[in-house]
């Protein structure tokens, strides 16, 4: 490879990406792109971001060797990049602090965001509290039910949470509603997009803010003796995955594997494995793979994990798949939940259900590669929010009297 | 010149603005929606926008979202939009399609333009496609002599207005306010400014949409625009039970409005 694949600027990644949005939003996207291009090379911005990462988020996040878990992964060495230890409990804070700072910089006073599992909503509400911004979070009604605790967290932080009852009542509808809000309020509102999808500049900007994951982990691996054989991350829209991959993109010996939510199994049609089961189209402002019917209507997705339950995927991932630089594996609900329990029981670390998809991928990969392999897994979030859902899955809740 | 600009020129010669009615095909059923489009024409619409429903209509408010959801549940297909286009043409109005771009892309821009043309359609309004990313669509539409109608918004910069006007054929769709489709208590002052700026950028015909639901509002907009676009108010009048008489009364109110008779 002669040219670096890292930090690709957009708006297009190969044939994917772009800005397929109403004209009303074009001026705001141009303004945001312009502000971000200036901010990313302005020391007053980048230094403040570094300071927040250190003093607020708690970075750098550590790497944890998990040998008892790894016994079940073919004896390969498995290391976890601990984004679950960040303030607010997931990688989402990395992106949100950057976008909230940018919001202040362009003089807007209100932020809106979509959220699936609630992690991005909680992170946005947190940054809004920190930086004195009005905050409105859109969340699919089904997700407010399965992630009730995070709804309460957002409200405690001072955010308004609006359950979205249209369509499939999940993340995709929350994004639709956030776009509608943005069109109407763009003069004073910034949309803090949670994943590396959507129209330019979001895929590249969110990737840049999440890139710290792989910048740190690559250096940490070198300190431990060398680069891993593979980096594994879960992928819905793809922000933790692209952040986990970016600094490794030019290390051609390092396999990059994104684990998509296969729900009940890709063959059942009840899944959210966009790169496995989708095809090119436009959704939420960019050209990428999407789950759609033959006419182009978006199909409902399904996953036990609200954060991965999305029928689209970020355009840079689609590009990396198309050029063969990254692989995308489907992981079922059942395999993810087995991995959830395994890590919890063997290491005393309770992962988010989203991240458990990556753990399941690591088990599969470790068994494929054997004991000489080293696998770095991004643990994108912690499982506190998932306790009730996991307890229900494993039938651990007290039975109600008949 | 095109069927659209011919009709807009005729209407201008009458000293009034055109009434452009939008309805989603398939709401409440395909059959009723086609009948409703005939009612639009019969009751005074000069141009009819046929909307193939889309699963993720980010520029639509609750009324059209609801109609689209019902139409999709009923199994509406993009083909049904072309059927409706034919019906509108036969009824004597100029049909255009308003479509989110993924439906066009999945069919193929060339095929979409060809099928529209074959059905008698004059142009396509693209709410989520701007000239920047719409170059392939523009080429396909030009090849079939189908008009490309792009949106201009109150937030549109001078530079973007030139881009938008330059890429538009038929008319420029000026959105009256920052927001999604739906009725508003007032249309607001931004609309006239968008029209003035579009004309300054060279637009021959500029029609105003979003938020117009009464004859009085239509009369206000007709004073400075070439056409008044009405969607949600007609969808609401039609309703889940396909009330053709309620629709007719609403269209007549707006048709009187564009004639300054409100």
XYZ file of C-alpha atoms in Angstrom:
664
model
C 0.000 0.000 0.000
C 1.554 3.258 -1.039
C -1.002 5.790 0.092
C -2.194 5.979 3.671
C -5.773 4.917 4.285
C -5.848 6.729 7.616
C -7.988 9.780 8.321
C -9.636 9.830 4.876
C -11.215 13.295 4.609
C -14.543 12.577 2.891
C -17.073 13.626 1.707
C -16.720 10.420 -0.300
C -14.951 7.217 0.661
C -14.661 5.534 -2.700
C -18.215 5.698 -4.024
C -19.724 5.900 -0.530
C -20.581 8.918 1.631
C -21.702 12.309 0.355
C -24.438 14.697 1.437
C -27.923 13.531 0.467
C -29.946 15.951 2.574
C -32.619 18.618 2.163
C -31.271 21.922 0.833
C -32.333 23.560 4.112
C -29.500 21.700 5.874
C -26.774 22.328 3.323
C -25.742 25.684 4.747
C -25.483 24.187 8.235
C -23.428 21.247 6.988
C -21.130 23.628 5.132
C -20.789 25.761 8.250
C -20.033 22.698 10.366
C -17.520 21.359 7.853
C -15.794 24.704 7.700
C -15.745 25.153 11.487
C -14.402 21.650 11.965
C -11.673 22.068 9.342
C -10.473 25.147 11.209
C -10.875 23.656 14.690
C -8.986 20.445 13.986
C -5.799 22.396 13.321
C -6.368 25.051 15.964
C -4.337 24.341 19.119
C -6.901 26.094 21.325
C -9.428 23.468 20.211
C -7.220 20.390 20.098
C -5.538 21.177 23.419
C -8.889 21.624 25.117
C -10.006 18.288 23.713
C -6.850 16.605 24.995
C -7.373 18.196 28.404
C -11.003 16.995 28.571
C -9.983 13.502 27.463
C -7.451 13.352 30.275
C -9.190 15.207 33.099
C -12.833 14.444 32.373
C -13.092 11.203 30.395
C -10.149 9.573 32.159
C -7.979 8.804 29.134
C -5.919 7.024 28.134
C -8.125 4.007 28.652
C -6.219 0.924 29.740
C -5.636 -2.385 28.000
C -6.586 -5.495 29.959
C -5.258 -8.992 29.326
C -8.103 -11.513 29.802
C -6.493 -14.979 29.991
C -9.410 -16.809 31.623
C -11.729 -15.584 28.896
C -9.092 -16.322 26.252
C -9.056 -20.027 27.155
C -12.408 -20.146 25.381
C -10.952 -18.360 22.368
C -8.612 -21.100 21.209
C -6.018 -20.052 23.762
C -5.142 -16.938 21.775
C -3.999 -13.932 23.738
C -6.980 -11.594 24.065
C -6.630 -7.994 25.179
C -9.448 -5.568 25.781
C -9.287 -1.859 25.019
C -11.308 -0.570 27.918
C -13.601 2.132 26.554
C -16.108 0.883 29.126
C -14.052 2.658 31.781
C -14.553 6.090 30.250
C -16.702 8.595 32.083
C -20.351 7.810 31.148
C -19.426 4.213 30.410
C -18.684 3.997 26.721
C -16.655 5.318 23.804
C -19.440 7.764 22.939
C -18.008 10.495 25.172
C -14.908 10.807 22.912
C -17.039 12.040 20.034
C -19.498 14.055 22.053
C -16.906 16.224 23.762
C -15.472 17.137 20.368
C -18.841 17.987 18.860
C -20.008 19.878 21.950
C -16.849 21.990 21.884
C -17.476 22.628 18.214
C -21.065 23.654 19.024
C -19.763 26.305 21.413
C -17.288 27.414 18.800
C -19.969 28.069 16.180
C -22.051 29.915 18.755
C -25.033 27.594 18.929
C -26.816 27.121 22.246
C -28.815 23.952 21.762
C -27.790 20.409 20.882
C -29.933 17.538 19.673
C -28.951 13.904 19.341
C -30.385 10.517 18.541
C -29.719 7.522 20.695
C -30.298 3.797 20.450
C -29.073 2.103 23.586
C -28.916 5.459 25.306
C -25.116 5.633 25.509
C -24.793 8.461 23.004
C -27.755 10.242 24.555
C -26.220 9.985 28.015
C -22.861 11.189 26.708
C -24.490 14.134 24.896
C -26.572 15.066 27.956
C -23.389 14.918 30.007
C -21.450 17.191 27.676
C -24.438 19.554 27.535
C -24.479 19.752 31.319
C -20.742 20.383 31.361
C -20.823 23.057 28.685
C -24.160 24.679 29.509
C -26.037 23.708 26.356
C -29.757 23.056 26.032
C -30.142 19.374 25.125
C -32.886 17.340 23.460
C -32.470 13.610 22.852
C -34.580 11.614 20.410
C -34.970 7.948 21.251
C -37.168 5.291 19.682
C -40.051 4.372 21.945
C -39.082 0.697 21.876
C -35.585 1.692 23.003
C -36.899 3.902 25.822
C -38.650 0.767 27.081
C -35.642 -1.553 26.858
C -33.231 1.103 28.175
C -35.379 2.834 30.782
C -32.426 3.411 33.101
C -30.587 5.470 30.503
C -33.709 7.557 29.893
C -33.682 8.433 33.583
C -29.959 9.218 33.455
C -30.481 11.670 30.596
C -33.360 13.371 32.369
C -31.342 13.600 35.594
C -28.626 15.324 33.576
C -31.146 17.934 32.491
C -31.865 16.735 28.963
C -35.299 16.470 27.451
C -35.878 12.942 26.124
C -38.460 12.646 23.366
C -39.670 9.086 22.667
C -40.224 8.585 18.941
C -43.333 6.538 18.234
C -43.217 6.523 14.439
C -42.000 3.768 12.113
C -40.088 0.979 13.823
C -39.765 3.031 17.052
C -35.992 2.463 17.156
C -32.723 4.262 16.390
C -33.496 4.846 12.716
C -36.720 6.693 13.546
C -34.921 8.669 16.251
C -32.480 9.871 13.567
C -35.368 10.829 11.246
C -36.929 12.878 14.026
C -33.620 14.524 14.949
C -33.166 15.588 11.311
C -36.686 17.084 11.329
C -35.852 19.035 14.471
C -32.573 20.194 12.951
C -34.226 21.488 9.770
C -36.598 23.576 11.885
C -34.085 24.857 14.446
C -30.779 24.921 12.629
C -30.185 28.619 13.331
C -29.408 27.915 17.008
C -29.143 24.117 17.110
C -26.294 21.746 16.351
C -26.916 18.080 15.672
C -24.436 16.008 17.662
C -24.495 12.902 15.507
C -23.592 9.765 17.423
C -22.066 7.525 14.844
C -19.713 7.603 11.877
C -22.609 7.712 9.428
C -24.932 10.439 8.146
C -23.974 13.235 5.759
C -20.506 14.724 5.486
C -18.797 15.941 7.677
C -20.128 13.485 10.287
C -18.470 10.240 9.107
C -15.003 11.797 8.938
C -15.447 14.033 11.986
C -16.825 11.310 14.250
C -14.009 9.019 13.055
C -11.449 11.675 13.961
C -12.900 12.121 17.449
C -12.980 8.329 17.984
C -9.572 7.759 16.455
C -7.995 8.217 19.878
C -9.040 4.611 20.627
C -6.667 3.150 18.049
C -3.983 5.811 18.467
C -3.719 4.796 22.111
C -4.186 1.073 21.628
C -1.612 0.856 18.842
C 1.012 2.510 21.061
C -0.056 0.328 23.996
C 0.333 -2.822 21.889
C 3.777 -1.766 20.706
C 4.768 -1.224 24.345
C 3.547 -4.744 25.097
C 5.752 -6.168 22.371
C 4.057 -5.786 19.026
C 0.982 -5.185 16.959
C -1.929 -7.608 17.322
C -2.885 -10.082 14.614
C -6.347 -8.628 14.568
C -8.445 -5.787 15.944
C -12.066 -6.654 16.624
C -14.897 -4.230 17.333
C -18.671 -4.314 17.249
C -20.403 -2.295 14.559
C -23.821 -0.711 14.238
C -23.326 2.677 12.619
C -19.656 2.109 13.177
C -18.130 4.808 15.402
C -16.253 2.612 17.862
C -15.189 0.303 15.036
C -13.784 3.065 12.851
C -12.089 4.602 15.895
C -10.607 1.205 16.721
C -9.396 0.616 13.157
C -8.088 3.939 11.910
C -4.543 3.995 13.293
C -4.103 0.362 12.168
C -5.337 0.883 8.603
C -1.834 1.010 7.131
C -0.622 -1.980 9.174
C -1.525 -4.466 6.487
C -0.663 -7.485 8.671
C -3.286 -6.491 11.201
C -6.709 -7.896 10.340
C -9.602 -5.564 11.087
C -12.889 -7.232 11.926
C -16.209 -5.539 12.574
C -18.895 -7.646 14.222
C -22.396 -6.837 13.017
C -25.598 -7.742 14.819
C -27.067 -10.817 13.133
C -30.080 -10.921 15.490
C -31.885 -14.241 15.072
C -29.526 -15.081 12.186
C -29.022 -13.372 8.832
C -30.950 -16.182 7.112
C -34.080 -15.388 9.174
C -34.311 -11.813 7.915
C -34.494 -10.626 11.537
C -31.097 -8.999 11.859
C -29.112 -5.757 11.595
C -26.113 -7.114 9.650
C -26.030 -4.394 7.017
C -22.733 -5.245 5.329
C -23.606 -8.945 5.231
C -27.218 -8.617 4.121
C -27.559 -5.153 2.570
C -26.772 -3.396 -0.673
C -25.896 0.175 -1.718
C -28.434 2.925 -1.196
C -29.108 6.220 0.545
C -30.196 6.455 4.164
C -29.787 9.374 6.552
C -27.804 11.529 4.221
C -25.113 9.280 2.826
C -24.595 6.531 0.319
C -23.633 3.265 1.974
C -24.945 -0.250 2.409
C -28.440 -0.392 3.836
C -31.030 -3.033 4.558
C -33.791 -2.336 2.062
C -36.395 -4.033 -0.062
C -36.175 -4.195 -3.869
C -37.870 -0.781 -4.208
C -35.545 1.010 -1.802
C -37.748 1.109 1.289
C -35.646 0.676 4.400
C -36.297 -2.657 6.108
C -36.814 -3.011 9.848
C -33.699 -4.252 11.590
C -33.523 -6.493 14.614
C -30.956 -6.955 17.337
C -31.038 -7.644 21.057
C -28.677 -4.705 21.269
C -30.412 -1.355 20.843
C -27.098 0.280 19.941
C -26.526 -2.003 16.939
C -30.163 -2.155 15.858
C -29.760 0.007 12.777
C -30.355 -0.834 9.085
C -27.456 1.321 7.868
C -23.713 1.542 8.404
C -21.109 4.278 8.087
C -19.829 4.854 4.545
C -16.153 4.455 5.421
C -16.827 0.908 6.610
C -18.605 0.082 3.366
C -15.578 1.411 1.537
C -13.130 -0.583 3.707
C -15.207 -3.698 3.031
C -15.282 -2.973 -0.708
C -11.495 -2.685 -0.936
C -10.980 -5.720 1.286
C -9.185 -3.862 4.067
C -11.689 -4.797 6.762
C -13.910 -7.822 7.295
C -17.412 -7.749 8.686
C -18.776 -10.767 10.467
C -22.364 -11.403 11.531
C -22.832 -12.328 15.218
C -26.211 -13.561 16.473
C -28.016 -12.426 19.621
C -27.367 -15.854 21.137
C -23.622 -15.814 20.448
C -23.323 -12.274 21.778
C -25.154 -13.148 24.977
C -22.983 -16.237 25.495
C -19.926 -13.992 25.182
C -21.516 -11.490 27.576
C -21.872 -14.174 30.226
C -18.462 -15.648 29.554
C -16.546 -12.401 30.047
C -18.583 -11.557 33.134
C -18.000 -14.964 34.714
C -14.347 -15.434 33.769
C -13.008 -11.928 34.232
C -15.496 -10.030 36.364
C -16.009 -7.494 33.583
C -19.578 -6.978 32.472
C -19.631 -5.757 28.869
C -22.363 -3.864 27.073
C -24.445 -6.182 24.876
C -23.147 -4.172 21.886
C -19.528 -4.922 22.831
C -20.417 -8.558 23.461
C -20.782 -8.967 19.698
C -17.078 -8.132 19.361
C -16.241 -10.599 22.145
C -18.131 -13.325 20.279
C -16.144 -12.446 17.166
C -12.918 -12.704 19.175
C -13.873 -16.176 20.396
C -14.496 -17.284 16.823
C -11.270 -15.688 15.594
C -9.158 -17.057 18.444
C -10.393 -20.560 17.699
C -9.536 -20.012 14.049
C -6.035 -18.617 14.692
C -4.969 -20.682 17.706
C -2.754 -19.971 20.728
C -0.055 -17.995 18.926
C -2.431 -15.225 17.944
C -2.997 -11.922 19.693
C -6.428 -10.372 19.369
C -7.247 -6.837 20.471
C -10.933 -6.298 21.209
C -12.514 -2.923 21.804
C -14.803 -3.143 24.785
C -16.866 -0.182 23.657
C -19.095 0.067 26.703
C -20.028 -1.412 30.047
C -23.029 -3.568 30.728
C -24.680 -1.773 33.652
C -27.450 -0.528 31.379
C -28.067 -4.091 30.168
C -28.482 -5.848 33.496
C -32.252 -6.170 33.321
C -32.231 -7.313 29.710
C -29.467 -9.852 30.357
C -31.191 -11.130 33.465
C -34.322 -11.673 31.409
C -32.352 -13.432 28.651
C -30.748 -15.803 31.156
C -34.011 -16.210 33.049
C -32.593 -14.832 36.295
C -35.434 -12.531 37.308
C -37.752 -13.630 40.107
C -40.870 -15.301 38.754
C -44.137 -13.483 39.302
C -46.808 -15.494 41.028
C -49.340 -16.917 38.609
C -39.810 24.994 -22.695
C -41.611 22.071 -21.128
C -45.148 21.080 -20.227
C -44.521 22.604 -16.821
C -43.211 25.944 -17.999
C -45.947 26.106 -20.661
C -48.597 25.658 -17.990
C -46.939 28.124 -15.614
C -46.717 30.675 -18.442
C -50.412 30.216 -19.266
C -51.329 30.697 -15.645
C -49.160 33.804 -15.419
C -50.912 35.164 -18.501
C -54.190 34.763 -16.605
C -52.738 37.064 -13.981
C -52.718 34.530 -11.173
C -50.558 31.899 -9.524
C -50.820 28.176 -10.165
C -52.220 25.777 -7.599
C -50.001 22.748 -7.153
C -51.452 19.914 -5.111
C -49.468 17.096 -3.499
C -50.825 13.698 -2.533
C -49.011 10.496 -1.632
C -50.025 7.605 -3.840
C -51.559 4.698 -1.930
C -53.281 6.768 0.752
C -55.676 5.615 1.946
C -55.566 3.019 -0.870
C -53.995 3.113 -4.316
C -57.393 3.339 -5.971
C -58.661 6.098 -3.676
C -55.453 8.088 -4.044
C -55.729 8.038 -7.835
C -59.356 9.123 -7.586
C -58.297 11.866 -5.167
C -55.750 13.142 -7.668
C -58.516 13.418 -10.264
C -60.460 15.430 -7.697
C -57.444 17.745 -7.320
C -57.463 18.414 -11.051
C -61.234 18.747 -11.307
C -61.401 21.176 -8.378
C -58.712 23.495 -9.659
C -55.128 22.231 -9.382
C -53.004 23.151 -12.386
C -50.165 20.839 -11.470
C -50.254 17.683 -9.327
C -47.325 16.327 -7.360
C -47.533 12.566 -7.017
C -45.575 11.269 -4.034
C -44.370 7.677 -3.925
C -44.322 6.973 -0.162
C -40.920 6.367 1.426
C -40.066 4.619 4.661
C -37.886 7.440 6.052
C -39.380 10.791 4.987
C -37.119 13.212 6.858
C -38.629 16.342 5.296
C -42.213 15.429 6.132
C -44.272 16.300 9.169
C -46.762 14.053 10.978
C -49.646 14.257 8.456
C -47.650 13.047 5.453
C -45.626 10.597 7.570
C -48.882 9.026 8.696
C -50.228 8.832 5.142
C -46.997 7.309 3.862
C -46.993 4.691 6.606
C -50.573 3.668 5.774
C -49.779 3.529 2.069
C -46.701 1.353 2.666
C -48.655 -0.949 4.964
C -51.146 -1.278 2.124
C -48.362 -2.465 -0.167
C -48.006 0.571 -2.442
C -45.241 0.326 -5.069
C -43.322 2.915 -7.061
C -45.168 1.634 -10.146
C -48.382 2.946 -8.604
C -46.940 6.453 -8.747
C -46.604 6.160 -12.519
C -50.199 4.935 -12.716
C -51.242 8.051 -10.811
C -49.120 10.230 -13.094
C -51.029 8.854 -16.100
C -54.354 9.546 -14.414
C -53.359 13.147 -13.666
C -52.229 13.702 -17.244
C -55.498 12.275 -18.591
C -57.448 14.510 -16.222
C -55.763 17.513 -17.766
C -53.218 18.743 -15.217
C -49.445 18.574 -15.486
C -48.120 15.693 -13.357
C -44.798 15.761 -11.542
C -43.385 13.334 -9.025
C -41.942 14.281 -5.640
C -39.667 11.473 -4.521
C -36.975 10.799 -1.957
C -33.917 9.823 -3.907
C -33.326 6.249 -2.728
C -36.483 5.084 -4.505
C -35.142 6.628 -7.719
C -31.656 5.237 -7.235
C -32.852 1.679 -6.615
C -34.927 1.784 -9.784
C -32.082 3.458 -11.631
C -32.192 7.142 -12.544
C -32.421 6.393 -16.292
C -35.264 3.945 -15.892
C -37.051 6.269 -13.461
C -36.864 9.134 -15.952
C -37.966 6.912 -18.845
C -40.952 5.477 -16.975
C -42.014 8.899 -15.779
C -41.830 10.242 -19.302
C -43.769 7.278 -20.693
C -46.516 7.883 -18.107
C -46.784 11.521 -19.149
C -44.896 13.044 -16.214
C -43.166 16.370 -16.657
C -40.591 16.504 -13.876
C -39.349 15.340 -10.506
C -39.012 17.242 -7.236
C -36.199 15.819 -5.134
C -36.433 16.817 -1.450
C -33.241 15.048 -0.367
C -31.154 15.495 -3.477
C -29.376 18.771 -4.202
C -27.513 19.623 -7.417
C -24.204 18.808 -5.654
C -24.908 15.096 -5.374
C -27.588 15.051 -8.049
C -25.401 15.252 -11.140
C -26.196 11.678 -12.253
C -29.894 12.355 -11.837
C -29.666 15.623 -13.767
C -27.956 13.839 -16.676
C -30.568 11.080 -16.745
C -33.429 13.576 -16.583
C -31.991 15.786 -19.336
C -31.693 12.733 -21.613
C -35.450 12.158 -21.276
C -36.378 15.833 -21.231
C -37.729 15.467 -17.720
C -37.614 18.612 -15.572
C -35.403 18.639 -12.468
C -36.999 20.660 -9.689
C -34.692 21.444 -6.784
C -35.535 23.082 -3.483
C -34.344 26.448 -2.217
C -34.686 27.267 1.477
C -34.508 30.395 3.631
C -31.030 29.189 4.640
C -29.838 28.895 1.044
C -26.790 31.077 0.478
C -26.370 33.268 -2.576
C -23.825 30.863 -4.002
C -26.067 27.877 -3.453
C -29.053 29.752 -4.903
C -27.163 30.131 -8.165
C -26.298 26.427 -8.115
C -29.915 25.476 -7.393
C -31.479 27.771 -9.964
C -28.931 26.732 -12.558
C -29.719 23.053 -12.102
C -33.504 23.460 -11.943
C -35.844 23.087 -14.900
C -39.594 23.697 -14.820
C -39.608 25.727 -11.633
C -37.678 26.276 -8.432
C -39.365 24.954 -5.298
C -38.993 27.632 -2.639
C -39.607 26.299 0.856
C -41.350 29.013 2.800
C -39.798 28.263 6.146
C -37.211 26.180 7.936
C -39.021 22.993 8.828
C -40.902 19.962 7.624
C -44.168 19.726 5.696
C -47.336 20.526 7.571
C -49.860 23.247 8.217
C -48.735 26.467 9.881
C -50.696 29.346 11.378
C -48.795 31.712 9.105
C -46.485 31.273 6.162
C -44.029 33.902 7.327
C -41.933 36.485 5.610
C -38.991 34.286 4.619
C -40.909 32.865 1.656
C -41.030 36.109 -0.281
C -37.319 36.665 0.282
C -36.511 33.175 -1.075
C -38.636 33.901 -4.150
C -36.952 37.251 -4.713
C -33.499 35.693 -4.342
C -34.348 32.835 -6.692
C -35.551 35.309 -9.311
C -32.411 37.386 -8.829
C -30.405 34.235 -9.511
C -32.248 33.813 -12.811
C -35.223 31.593 -12.025
C -38.061 31.968 -14.512
C -40.692 30.336 -12.311
C -40.655 30.008 -8.537
C -43.338 28.148 -6.591
C -43.716 28.207 -2.823
C -44.383 25.211 -0.613
C -44.519 24.214 3.060
C -47.125 25.474 5.460
C -49.839 26.713 3.091
C -53.239 25.361 4.087
C -55.871 28.098 3.667
C -57.261 30.207 0.864
C -56.059 33.366 2.616
C -52.497 32.054 2.846
C -52.656 30.974 -0.804
C -53.772 34.453 -1.838
C -50.880 36.008 0.121
C -48.304 33.739 -1.492
C -49.894 34.097 -4.948
C -49.095 37.794 -4.784
C -45.383 37.129 -5.243
C -44.938 33.500 -6.399
C -45.761 31.684 -9.637
C -47.317 28.779 -7.844
C -48.604 27.745 -4.441
C -47.865 24.191 -3.350
C -50.269 22.519 -0.942
C -49.750 19.063 0.516
C -50.591 18.326 4.139
C -53.871 20.266 4.069
C -55.108 18.115 1.178
C -53.877 14.891 2.777
C -55.667 15.814 5.983
C -58.899 16.639 4.142
C -58.768 13.330 2.285
C -58.196 11.439 5.519
C -58.001 7.764 6.334
C -61.446 7.139 4.860
C -60.860 8.848 1.528
C -63.324 11.718 1.877
C -63.451 13.032 -1.705
C -66.000 15.743 -0.923
C -63.968 17.187 1.926
C -60.962 17.158 -0.369
C -62.876 18.884 -3.159
C -64.041 21.645 -0.819
C -60.476 22.210 0.418
C -59.061 22.320 -3.103
C -61.737 24.779 -4.176
C -60.829 27.029 -1.243
C -57.161 27.043 -2.255
C -58.019 27.397 -5.953
C -60.023 30.512 -5.115
C -57.067 31.714 -3.061
C -54.572 31.599 -5.922
C -57.128 33.570 -7.953
C -57.218 36.224 -5.244
C -60.799 35.305 -4.314
C -60.270 34.174 -0.755
